[in-house]
PDB file of C-alpha atoms in Angstrom:
ATOM      1  CA  MET A   1     115.597 113.943  73.518  1.00  0.00           C
ATOM      2  CA  LYS A   2     113.878 110.623  72.944  1.00  0.00           C
ATOM      3  CA  ASP A   3     110.394 109.377  72.127  1.00  0.00           C
ATOM      4  CA  PHE A   4     108.635 106.322  73.567  1.00  0.00           C
ATOM      5  CA  LYS A   5     105.678 104.415  72.117  1.00  0.00           C
ATOM      6  CA  LYS A   6     104.029 101.292  73.499  1.00  0.00           C
ATOM      7  CA  TYR A   7     100.679  99.497  73.719  1.00  0.00           C
ATOM      8  CA  TYR A   8      99.283  98.204  77.011  1.00  0.00           C
ATOM      9  CA  ILE A   9      96.298  95.859  77.412  1.00  0.00           C
ATOM     10  CA  ILE A  10      94.099  96.818  80.363  1.00  0.00           C
ATOM     11  CA  PRO A  11      91.322  94.431  81.490  1.00  0.00           C
ATOM     12  CA  ALA A  12      88.556  97.076  81.589  1.00  0.00           C
ATOM     13  CA  ALA A  13      86.377  98.929  79.075  1.00  0.00           C
ATOM     14  CA  PRO A  14      87.822 102.089  77.447  1.00  0.00           C
ATOM     15  CA  GLU A  15      85.273 104.261  79.293  1.00  0.00           C
ATOM     16  CA  GLU A  16      86.420 102.844  82.658  1.00  0.00           C
ATOM     17  CA  VAL A  17      90.100 103.332  81.791  1.00  0.00           C
ATOM     18  CA  TYR A  18      89.416 106.908  80.685  1.00  0.00           C
ATOM     19  CA  LEU A  19      87.789 107.675  84.051  1.00  0.00           C
ATOM     20  CA  ALA A  20      90.688 105.977  85.846  1.00  0.00           C
ATOM     21  CA  LEU A  21      93.088 108.358  84.061  1.00  0.00           C
ATOM     22  CA  THR A  22      91.064 111.558  84.438  1.00  0.00           C
ATOM     23  CA  HIS A  23      89.147 111.407  87.747  1.00  0.00           C
ATOM     24  CA  PRO A  24      91.276 112.345  90.800  1.00  0.00           C
ATOM     25  CA  LEU A  25      89.602 109.946  93.252  1.00  0.00           C
ATOM     26  CA  THR A  26      89.944 107.018  90.852  1.00  0.00           C
ATOM     27  CA  ILE A  27      93.574 107.941  90.131  1.00  0.00           C
ATOM     28  CA  GLN A  28      94.215 107.971  93.876  1.00  0.00           C
ATOM     29  CA  ALA A  29      92.589 104.515  94.177  1.00  0.00           C
ATOM     30  CA  TRP A  30      95.001 102.838  91.739  1.00  0.00           C
ATOM     31  CA  THR A  31      98.142 104.879  92.484  1.00  0.00           C
ATOM     32  CA  GLY A  32      97.798 105.022  96.254  1.00  0.00           C
ATOM     33  CA  ASP A  33      98.935 108.667  96.193  1.00  0.00           C
ATOM     34  CA  LYS A  34      97.318 112.099  96.090  1.00  0.00           C
ATOM     35  CA  ALA A  35      96.325 113.269  92.603  1.00  0.00           C
ATOM     36  CA  GLU A  36      95.094 116.542  91.161  1.00  0.00           C
ATOM     37  CA  MET A  37      93.376 116.146  87.798  1.00  0.00           C
ATOM     38  CA  SER A  38      90.620 117.714  85.740  1.00  0.00           C
ATOM     39  CA  ALA A  39      89.417 116.699  82.280  1.00  0.00           C
ATOM     40  CA  GLU A  40      89.489 120.360  81.235  1.00  0.00           C
ATOM     41  CA  PRO A  41      92.044 121.488  78.623  1.00  0.00           C
ATOM     42  CA  GLY A  42      94.413 124.135  79.989  1.00  0.00           C
ATOM     43  CA  THR A  43      94.328 122.870  83.585  1.00  0.00           C
ATOM     44  CA  GLU A  44      97.443 121.660  85.385  1.00  0.00           C
ATOM     45  CA  PHE A  45      97.698 118.218  86.948  1.00  0.00           C
ATOM     46  CA  SER A  46      99.774 116.480  89.596  1.00  0.00           C
ATOM     47  CA  LEU A  47     100.163 112.705  90.010  1.00  0.00           C
ATOM     48  CA  TRP A  48     101.917 110.597  92.633  1.00  0.00           C
ATOM     49  CA  ASP A  49     101.771 113.464  95.112  1.00  0.00           C
ATOM     50  CA  GLY A  50     103.656 115.822  92.772  1.00  0.00           C
ATOM     51  CA  SER A  51     106.161 113.378  91.232  1.00  0.00           C
ATOM     52  CA  ILE A  52     104.568 114.001  87.821  1.00  0.00           C
ATOM     53  CA  VAL A  53     103.229 117.450  86.937  1.00  0.00           C
ATOM     54  CA  GLY A  54     102.083 119.071  83.739  1.00  0.00           C
ATOM     55  CA  LYS A  55      99.253 120.603  81.766  1.00  0.00           C
ATOM     56  CA  ASN A  56      96.181 118.973  80.215  1.00  0.00           C
ATOM     57  CA  LEU A  57      95.980 119.870  76.523  1.00  0.00           C
ATOM     58  CA  ALA A  58      93.068 117.899  75.034  1.00  0.00           C
ATOM     59  CA  PHE A  59      90.503 115.231  75.831  1.00  0.00           C
ATOM     60  CA  GLU A  60      88.179 113.020  73.820  1.00  0.00           C
ATOM     61  CA  GLU A  61      85.942 111.295  76.337  1.00  0.00           C
ATOM     62  CA  GLY A  62      86.547 107.571  76.514  1.00  0.00           C
ATOM     63  CA  LYS A  63      89.126 107.751  73.710  1.00  0.00           C
ATOM     64  CA  LYS A  64      92.047 110.141  74.070  1.00  0.00           C
ATOM     65  CA  ILE A  65      94.100 112.208  76.541  1.00  0.00           C
ATOM     66  CA  VAL A  66      96.845 114.670  75.551  1.00  0.00           C
ATOM     67  CA  GLN A  67      99.105 116.223  78.199  1.00  0.00           C
ATOM     68  CA  GLN A  68     102.307 118.217  78.454  1.00  0.00           C
ATOM     69  CA  TRP A  69     104.673 116.839  81.100  1.00  0.00           C
ATOM     70  CA  TYR A  70     107.083 119.235  82.777  1.00  0.00           C
ATOM     71  CA  PHE A  71     110.805 118.436  82.998  1.00  0.00           C
ATOM     72  CA  GLY A  72     112.110 121.822  84.097  1.00  0.00           C
ATOM     73  CA  GLU A  73     113.640 124.120  81.484  1.00  0.00           C
ATOM     74  CA  GLN A  74     113.392 122.396  78.140  1.00  0.00           C
ATOM     75  CA  ALA A  75     113.275 123.792  74.593  1.00  0.00           C
ATOM     76  CA  GLU A  76     110.575 121.459  73.269  1.00  0.00           C
ATOM     77  CA  ASP A  77     107.441 120.401  75.133  1.00  0.00           C
ATOM     78  CA  SER A  78     107.274 116.789  76.302  1.00  0.00           C
ATOM     79  CA  ILE A  79     103.879 115.579  75.069  1.00  0.00           C
ATOM     80  CA  VAL A  80     102.024 112.480  76.281  1.00  0.00           C
ATOM     81  CA  THR A  81      99.215 111.135  74.099  1.00  0.00           C
ATOM     82  CA  ILE A  82      97.142 108.187  75.314  1.00  0.00           C
ATOM     83  CA  LYS A  83      94.606 106.714  72.880  1.00  0.00           C
ATOM     84  CA  LEU A  84      92.151 104.109  74.149  1.00  0.00           C
ATOM     85  CA  HIS A  85      90.927 101.425  71.753  1.00  0.00           C
ATOM     86  CA  PRO A  86      88.401  98.638  72.458  1.00  0.00           C
ATOM     87  CA  HIS A  87      90.166  95.265  72.676  1.00  0.00           C
ATOM     88  CA  LYS A  88      88.853  91.733  73.141  1.00  0.00           C
ATOM     89  CA  TYR A  89      90.461  91.707  76.608  1.00  0.00           C
ATOM     90  CA  GLY A  90      89.269  95.217  77.554  1.00  0.00           C
ATOM     91  CA  THR A  91      91.260  98.206  76.318  1.00  0.00           C
ATOM     92  CA  SER A  92      94.354  98.651  74.225  1.00  0.00           C
ATOM     93  CA  ALA A  93      96.025 101.827  75.475  1.00  0.00           C
ATOM     94  CA  GLU A  94      98.331 103.357  72.877  1.00  0.00           C
ATOM     95  CA  LEU A  95     100.942 105.521  74.587  1.00  0.00           C
ATOM     96  CA  ARG A  96     103.168 108.020  72.807  1.00  0.00           C
ATOM     97  CA  HIS A  97     105.511 110.190  74.890  1.00  0.00           C
ATOM     98  CA  THR A  98     107.677 112.638  72.920  1.00  0.00           C
ATOM     99  CA  ASN A  99     110.707 114.769  73.813  1.00  0.00           C
ATOM    100  CA  ILE A 100     111.787 112.893  76.926  1.00  0.00           C
ATOM    101  CA  PRO A 101     115.127 114.232  78.205  1.00  0.00           C
ATOM    102  CA  ASP A 102     117.896 111.667  77.564  1.00  0.00           C
ATOM    103  CA  GLU A 103     118.873 111.519  81.240  1.00  0.00           C
ATOM    104  CA  ALA A 104     115.263 110.775  82.294  1.00  0.00           C
ATOM    105  CA  TYR A 105     114.410 108.255  79.549  1.00  0.00           C
ATOM    106  CA  GLU A 106     115.117 104.970  81.401  1.00  0.00           C
ATOM    107  CA  ASP A 107     113.271 106.148  84.525  1.00  0.00           C
ATOM    108  CA  ILE A 108     110.302 107.343  82.448  1.00  0.00           C
ATOM    109  CA  VAL A 109     110.021 104.051  80.531  1.00  0.00           C
ATOM    110  CA  GLU A 110     110.239 102.081  83.780  1.00  0.00           C
ATOM    111  CA  GLY A 111     107.613 104.389  85.286  1.00  0.00           C
ATOM    112  CA  TRP A 112     105.224 103.827  82.385  1.00  0.00           C
ATOM    113  CA  ASP A 113     105.668 100.044  82.508  1.00  0.00           C
ATOM    114  CA  ASN A 114     105.597  99.535  86.280  1.00  0.00           C
ATOM    115  CA  SER A 115     104.087 102.468  88.148  1.00  0.00           C
ATOM    116  CA  TYR A 116     101.627 103.907  85.638  1.00  0.00           C
ATOM    117  CA  PHE A 117     100.225 101.193  83.387  1.00  0.00           C
ATOM    118  CA  GLY A 118     101.519  98.357  85.571  1.00  0.00           C
ATOM    119  CA  SER A 119      99.549  99.696  88.555  1.00  0.00           C
ATOM    120  CA  LEU A 120      96.468 100.379  86.429  1.00  0.00           C
ATOM    121  CA  ILE A 121      96.483  96.820  85.013  1.00  0.00           C
ATOM    122  CA  GLU A 122      96.900  95.345  88.526  1.00  0.00           C
ATOM    123  CA  PHE A 123      94.034  97.534  89.779  1.00  0.00           C
ATOM    124  CA  TYR A 124      91.640  95.961  87.269  1.00  0.00           C
ATOM    125  CA  GLU A 125      93.002  92.422  87.621  1.00  0.00           C
ATOM    126  CA  ASP A 126      92.219  92.237  91.355  1.00  0.00           C
TER     127      ASP A 126
END
């Protein structure tokens, strides 16, 4: 199991980024795929038409999202925490993803950089 931590600069206000990560229609706009999401703790979510699934654990509006990502049978939960901080260029998104299965690590890191935050940054740059 591995952990991943990285900061991403997104050219939009933290409140906008929070909505882009928690509102299904906005998620669909920047991912191009069907999304199921609710900003209610205890609800399940699905991104990229089911490629990423898990459970929403906690929210702090405009500031923080905590989710459990499912990787099949696994002893320890894989937890994603995204903290949004104001930044002079918009938002600094602090990502921490814990307990990533070794065999999925490279794909997950590439997904965070390119598909997830890469797509979100491009969405706001256009």
